[in-house]
Coordinates of C-alpha atoms and ligand atoms in Angstrom, one line a residue:
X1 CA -35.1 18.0 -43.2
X2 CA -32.8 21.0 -43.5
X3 CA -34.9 23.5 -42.4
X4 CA -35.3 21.3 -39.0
X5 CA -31.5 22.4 -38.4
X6 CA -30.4 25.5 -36.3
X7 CA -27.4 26.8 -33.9
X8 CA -28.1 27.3 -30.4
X9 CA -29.5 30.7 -29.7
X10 CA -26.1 31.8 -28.0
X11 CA -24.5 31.7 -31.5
X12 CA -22.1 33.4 -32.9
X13 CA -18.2 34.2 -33.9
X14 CA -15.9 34.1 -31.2
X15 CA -13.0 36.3 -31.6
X16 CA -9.8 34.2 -30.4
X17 CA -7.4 33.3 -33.0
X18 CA -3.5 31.3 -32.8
X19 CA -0.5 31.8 -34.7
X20 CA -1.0 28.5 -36.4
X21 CA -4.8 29.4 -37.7
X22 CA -5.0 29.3 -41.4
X23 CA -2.3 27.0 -41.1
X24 CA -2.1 23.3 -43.2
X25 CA -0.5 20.0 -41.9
X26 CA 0.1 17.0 -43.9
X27 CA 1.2 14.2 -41.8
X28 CA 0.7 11.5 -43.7
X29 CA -0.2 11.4 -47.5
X30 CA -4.0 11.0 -46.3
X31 CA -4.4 12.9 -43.0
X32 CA -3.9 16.5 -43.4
X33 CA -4.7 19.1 -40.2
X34 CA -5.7 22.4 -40.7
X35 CA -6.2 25.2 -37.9
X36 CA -9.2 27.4 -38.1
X37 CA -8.2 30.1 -35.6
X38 CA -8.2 28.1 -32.0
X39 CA -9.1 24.4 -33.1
X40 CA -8.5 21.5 -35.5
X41 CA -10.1 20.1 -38.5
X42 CA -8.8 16.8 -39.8
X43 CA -9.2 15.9 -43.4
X44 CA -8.5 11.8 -43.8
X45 CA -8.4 10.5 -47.6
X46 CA -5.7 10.5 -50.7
X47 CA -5.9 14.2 -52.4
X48 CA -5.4 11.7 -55.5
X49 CA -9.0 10.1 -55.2
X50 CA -12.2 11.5 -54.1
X51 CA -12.8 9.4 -51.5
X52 CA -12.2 11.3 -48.1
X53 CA -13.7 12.5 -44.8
X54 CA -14.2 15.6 -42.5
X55 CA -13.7 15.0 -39.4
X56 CA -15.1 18.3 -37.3
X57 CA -16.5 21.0 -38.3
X58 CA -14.7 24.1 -37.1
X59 CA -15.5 27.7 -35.8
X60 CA -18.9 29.3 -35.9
X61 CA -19.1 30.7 -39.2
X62 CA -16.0 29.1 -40.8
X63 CA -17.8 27.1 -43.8
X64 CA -16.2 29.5 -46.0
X65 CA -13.1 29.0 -44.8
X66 CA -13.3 25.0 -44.4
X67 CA -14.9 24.5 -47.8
X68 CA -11.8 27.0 -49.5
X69 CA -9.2 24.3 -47.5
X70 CA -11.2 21.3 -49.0
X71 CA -11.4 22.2 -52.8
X72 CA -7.6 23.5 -52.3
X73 CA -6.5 19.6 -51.6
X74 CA -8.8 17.5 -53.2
X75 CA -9.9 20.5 -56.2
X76 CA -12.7 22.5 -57.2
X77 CA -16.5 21.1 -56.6
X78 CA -15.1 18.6 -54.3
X79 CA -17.2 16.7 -50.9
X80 CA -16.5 14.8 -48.6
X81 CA -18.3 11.7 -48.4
X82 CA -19.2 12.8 -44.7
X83 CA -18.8 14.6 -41.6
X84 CA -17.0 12.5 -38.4
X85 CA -17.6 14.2 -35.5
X86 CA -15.3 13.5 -32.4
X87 CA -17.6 15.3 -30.5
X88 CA -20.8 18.0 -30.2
X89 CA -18.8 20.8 -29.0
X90 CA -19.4 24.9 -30.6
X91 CA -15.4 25.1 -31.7
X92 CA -16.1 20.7 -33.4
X93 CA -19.6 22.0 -34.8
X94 CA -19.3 25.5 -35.5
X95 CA -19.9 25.5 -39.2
X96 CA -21.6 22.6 -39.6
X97 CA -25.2 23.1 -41.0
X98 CA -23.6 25.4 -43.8
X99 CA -21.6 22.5 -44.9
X100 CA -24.6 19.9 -44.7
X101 CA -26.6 23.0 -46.6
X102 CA -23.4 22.7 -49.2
X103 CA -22.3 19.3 -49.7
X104 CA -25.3 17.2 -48.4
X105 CA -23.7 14.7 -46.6
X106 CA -24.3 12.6 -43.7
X107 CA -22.8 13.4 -40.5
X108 CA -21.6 10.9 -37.8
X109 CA -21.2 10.8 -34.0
X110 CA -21.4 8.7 -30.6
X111 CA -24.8 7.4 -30.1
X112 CA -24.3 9.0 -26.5
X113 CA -22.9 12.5 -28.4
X114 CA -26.5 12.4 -30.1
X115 CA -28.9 14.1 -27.7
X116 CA -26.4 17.1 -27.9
X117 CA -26.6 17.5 -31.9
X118 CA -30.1 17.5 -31.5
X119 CA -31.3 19.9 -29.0
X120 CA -32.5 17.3 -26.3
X121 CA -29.7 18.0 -23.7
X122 CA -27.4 20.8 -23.4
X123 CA -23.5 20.6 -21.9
X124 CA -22.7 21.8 -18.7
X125 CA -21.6 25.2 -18.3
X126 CA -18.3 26.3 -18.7
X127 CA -16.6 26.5 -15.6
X128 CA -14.6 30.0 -15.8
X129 CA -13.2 29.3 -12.0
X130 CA -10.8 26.7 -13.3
X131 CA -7.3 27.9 -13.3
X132 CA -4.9 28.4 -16.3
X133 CA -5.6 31.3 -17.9
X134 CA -7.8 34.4 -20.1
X135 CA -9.1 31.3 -22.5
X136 CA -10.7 29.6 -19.1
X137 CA -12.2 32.9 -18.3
X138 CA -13.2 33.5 -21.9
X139 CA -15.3 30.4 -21.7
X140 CA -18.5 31.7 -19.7
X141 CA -18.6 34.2 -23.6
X142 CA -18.8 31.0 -25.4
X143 CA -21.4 29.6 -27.0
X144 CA -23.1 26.7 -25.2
X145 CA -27.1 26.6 -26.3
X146 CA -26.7 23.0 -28.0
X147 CA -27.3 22.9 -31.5
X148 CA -30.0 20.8 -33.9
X149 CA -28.8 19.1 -36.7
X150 CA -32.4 17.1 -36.5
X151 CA -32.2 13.7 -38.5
X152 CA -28.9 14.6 -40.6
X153 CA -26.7 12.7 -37.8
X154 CA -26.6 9.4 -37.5
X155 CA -24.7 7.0 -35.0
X156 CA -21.9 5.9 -35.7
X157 CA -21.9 1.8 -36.4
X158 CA -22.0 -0.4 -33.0
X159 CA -19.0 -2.6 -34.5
X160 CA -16.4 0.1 -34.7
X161 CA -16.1 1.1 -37.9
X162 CA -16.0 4.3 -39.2
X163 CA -17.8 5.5 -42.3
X164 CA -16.0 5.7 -45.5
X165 CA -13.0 5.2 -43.1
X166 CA -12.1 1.6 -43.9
X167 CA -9.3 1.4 -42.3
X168 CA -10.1 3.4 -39.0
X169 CA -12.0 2.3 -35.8
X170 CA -13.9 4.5 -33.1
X171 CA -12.6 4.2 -29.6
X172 CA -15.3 5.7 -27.2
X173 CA -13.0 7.8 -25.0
X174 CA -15.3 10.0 -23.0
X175 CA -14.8 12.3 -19.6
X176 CA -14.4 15.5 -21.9
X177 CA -18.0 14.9 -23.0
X178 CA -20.2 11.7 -22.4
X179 CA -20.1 10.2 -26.1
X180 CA -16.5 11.7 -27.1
X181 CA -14.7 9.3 -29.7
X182 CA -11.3 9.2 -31.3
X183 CA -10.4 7.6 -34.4
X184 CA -7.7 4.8 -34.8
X185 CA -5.9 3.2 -37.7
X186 CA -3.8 -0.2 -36.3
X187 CA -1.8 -0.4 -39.7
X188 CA 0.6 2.6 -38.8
X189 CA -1.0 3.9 -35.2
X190 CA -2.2 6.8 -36.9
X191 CA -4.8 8.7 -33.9
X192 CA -6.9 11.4 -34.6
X193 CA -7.3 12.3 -30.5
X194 CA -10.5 15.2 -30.6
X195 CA -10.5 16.6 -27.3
X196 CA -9.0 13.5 -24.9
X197 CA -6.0 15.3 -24.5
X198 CA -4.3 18.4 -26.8
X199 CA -0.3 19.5 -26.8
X200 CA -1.7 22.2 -25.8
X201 CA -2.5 24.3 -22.3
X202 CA -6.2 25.4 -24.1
X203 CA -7.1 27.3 -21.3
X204 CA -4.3 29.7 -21.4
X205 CA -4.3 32.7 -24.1
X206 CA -0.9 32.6 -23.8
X207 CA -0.6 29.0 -25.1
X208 CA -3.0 29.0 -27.1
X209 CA -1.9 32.2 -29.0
X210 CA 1.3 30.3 -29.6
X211 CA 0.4 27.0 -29.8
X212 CA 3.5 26.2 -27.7
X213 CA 3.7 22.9 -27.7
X214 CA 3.0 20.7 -24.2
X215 CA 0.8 17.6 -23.4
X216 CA -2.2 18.2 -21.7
X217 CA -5.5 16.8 -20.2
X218 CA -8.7 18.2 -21.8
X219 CA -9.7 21.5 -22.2
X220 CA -10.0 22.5 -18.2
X221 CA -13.6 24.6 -18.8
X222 CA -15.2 22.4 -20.5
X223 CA -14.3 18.9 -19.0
X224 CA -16.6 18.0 -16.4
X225 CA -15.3 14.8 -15.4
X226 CA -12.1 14.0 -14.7
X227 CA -12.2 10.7 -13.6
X228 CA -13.4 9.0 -17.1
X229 CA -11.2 11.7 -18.6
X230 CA -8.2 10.3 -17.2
X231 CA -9.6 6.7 -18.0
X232 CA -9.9 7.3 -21.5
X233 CA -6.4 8.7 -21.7
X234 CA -5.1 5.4 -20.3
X235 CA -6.9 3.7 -23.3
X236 CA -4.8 6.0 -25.7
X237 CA -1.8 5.6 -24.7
X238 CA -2.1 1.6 -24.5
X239 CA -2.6 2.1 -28.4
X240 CA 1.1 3.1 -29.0
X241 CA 0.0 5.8 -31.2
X242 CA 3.0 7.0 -33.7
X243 CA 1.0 10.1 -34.2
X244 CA -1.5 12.3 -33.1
X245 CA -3.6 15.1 -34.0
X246 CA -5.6 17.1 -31.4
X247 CA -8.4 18.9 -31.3
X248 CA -6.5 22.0 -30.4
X249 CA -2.6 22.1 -30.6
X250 CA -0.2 20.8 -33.1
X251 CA -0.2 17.2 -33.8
X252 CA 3.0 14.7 -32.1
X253 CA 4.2 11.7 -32.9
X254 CA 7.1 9.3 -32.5
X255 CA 9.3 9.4 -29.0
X256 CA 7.7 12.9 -27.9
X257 CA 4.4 11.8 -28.4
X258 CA 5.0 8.4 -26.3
X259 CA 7.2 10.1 -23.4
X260 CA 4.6 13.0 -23.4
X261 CA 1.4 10.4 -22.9
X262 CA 3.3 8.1 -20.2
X263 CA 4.0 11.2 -18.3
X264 CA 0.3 12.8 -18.9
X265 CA -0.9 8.9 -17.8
X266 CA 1.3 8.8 -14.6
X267 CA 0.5 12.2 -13.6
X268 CA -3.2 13.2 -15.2
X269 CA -3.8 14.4 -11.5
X270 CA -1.0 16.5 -12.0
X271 CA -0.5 17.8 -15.2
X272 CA -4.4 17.7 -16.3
X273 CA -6.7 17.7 -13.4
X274 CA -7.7 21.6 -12.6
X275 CA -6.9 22.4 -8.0
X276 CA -10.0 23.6 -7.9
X277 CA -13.4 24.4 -10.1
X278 CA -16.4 23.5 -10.1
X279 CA -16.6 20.1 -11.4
X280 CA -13.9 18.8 -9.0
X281 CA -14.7 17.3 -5.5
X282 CA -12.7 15.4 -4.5
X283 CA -9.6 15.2 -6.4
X284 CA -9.5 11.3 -7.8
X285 CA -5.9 10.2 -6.9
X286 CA -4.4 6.3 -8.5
Ligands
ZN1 ZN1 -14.3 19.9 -26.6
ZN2 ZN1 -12.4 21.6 -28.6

């Protein structure tokens, strides 16, 4: 089975790096967020038992790194029971065969995510022509030759539930990529977002460099459609979530986190949706 698994040929480490990388969040006794240089990794599970979850897998060639944050909170020789993946993009997958290699555990995504992880269908391009910033035009360097992780991912369960997650459910929010999920807990609106929005502009350097904080649709160069995008948002917000952590950005909660998604709801056309680029038409208007 292993040896079935490879990166996409385009492979390799991308040099862009934020102020918070190498950075560690607890937000709740059992959901702590770590940065690994421009994106999130969410660890979900009491550091007091070893029962927990990844959810994404980082960089390209950041297994090190993410196995080094794992056995710091949970202790030496520890695994995670599996690998949640919100969805198949390089910066959510980029260290993820290593870790499969290390801990040998199954990995989870969107039955619709699936073709991606396994090298039948590849993401569109990029889009460098969107506007915002030196990340948007950094994204034609990035790597987008889709990976195959073979038969070590598996779909997530048709009812909802999340693996060793008990108390989570999958939401499919999709627009950023077709099978795109976030992760839900109703017993204290705890959301684990992915990639439906971020607080933060991803596609500026600037931003991103310093994870200022600020709302924000999906990553502009890599969301091809805006439409479901803006959709799925709507389906967040309607959860009253009492806190959030992004794929990219630092995580929100409470009023800010409310005000911020009403406002990114009323005006996703706004505030999210690029002027111009190649995956826009006709700008959808509600
Ligand atoms: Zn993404
Ligand atoms: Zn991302």
């Amino acid at each position: 089975m292993e040896n079935e698994m490879s990166y996409g040929k385009d492979y390799k480490y991308v040099p862009s790096t934020s102020v918070a990388s190498g950075n560690g969040i607890e937000l709740l006794p059992d959901i702590y967020t770590h940065t690994i240089q421009i994106v999130n990794i969410c660890l979900v599970g009491d550091p007091k038992t070893e029962d927990f979850v990844l959810i994404d897998a980082g960089m390209p060639l950041s297994a090190d790194k993410i196995i080094s944050v794992v056995e710091k909170r949970f202790g030496p020789n520890s695994r995670p029971k599996a690998i949640i993946l919100t969805h198949g993009h390089f910066d959510h997958v980029g260290a993820i065969i290593e870790l499969i290699e290390h801990w040998k555990i199954p990995v989870y995504a969107h039955e619709l995510e699936i073709p991606y992880l396994t090298g039948e269908m590849k993401y569109p391009e990029p889009d460098p022509s969107v506007e915002g910033g030196l990340i948007a035009k950094m994204s034609a360097l990035f790597p987008n030759e889709p990976i195959n992780l073979g038969g070590q991912v598996e779909k997530l369960p048709e009812n909802g539930e999340v693996p060793f997650m008990a108390d989570f459910k999958w939401l499919h929010t999709p627009g950023h990529t077709p099978g795109h999920v976030s992760l839900f807990r109703e017993s204290d609106r705890s959301l684990i977002v992915g990639d439906a929005f971020v607080t933060v502009k991803q596609e500026s350097l600037y931003s991103v460099l310093t994870q200022e904080q600020e709302i924000s649709g999906p990553p502009r160069y890599l969301t091809p459609d805006w439409e479901t995008s803006w959709e799925s948002v709507k389906l967040l917000e309607e959860l009253h979530p009492s806190i959030a952590v992004t794929g990219h950005g630092l995580p929100m909660s409470g009023e800010e986190l409310s005000n911020n998604l009403k406002n990114l709801v009323a005006n996703f056309d706004q505030i999210a949706i690029p002027d111009h680029g190649k995956y826009i038409s006709e700008k959808p208007k509600h």
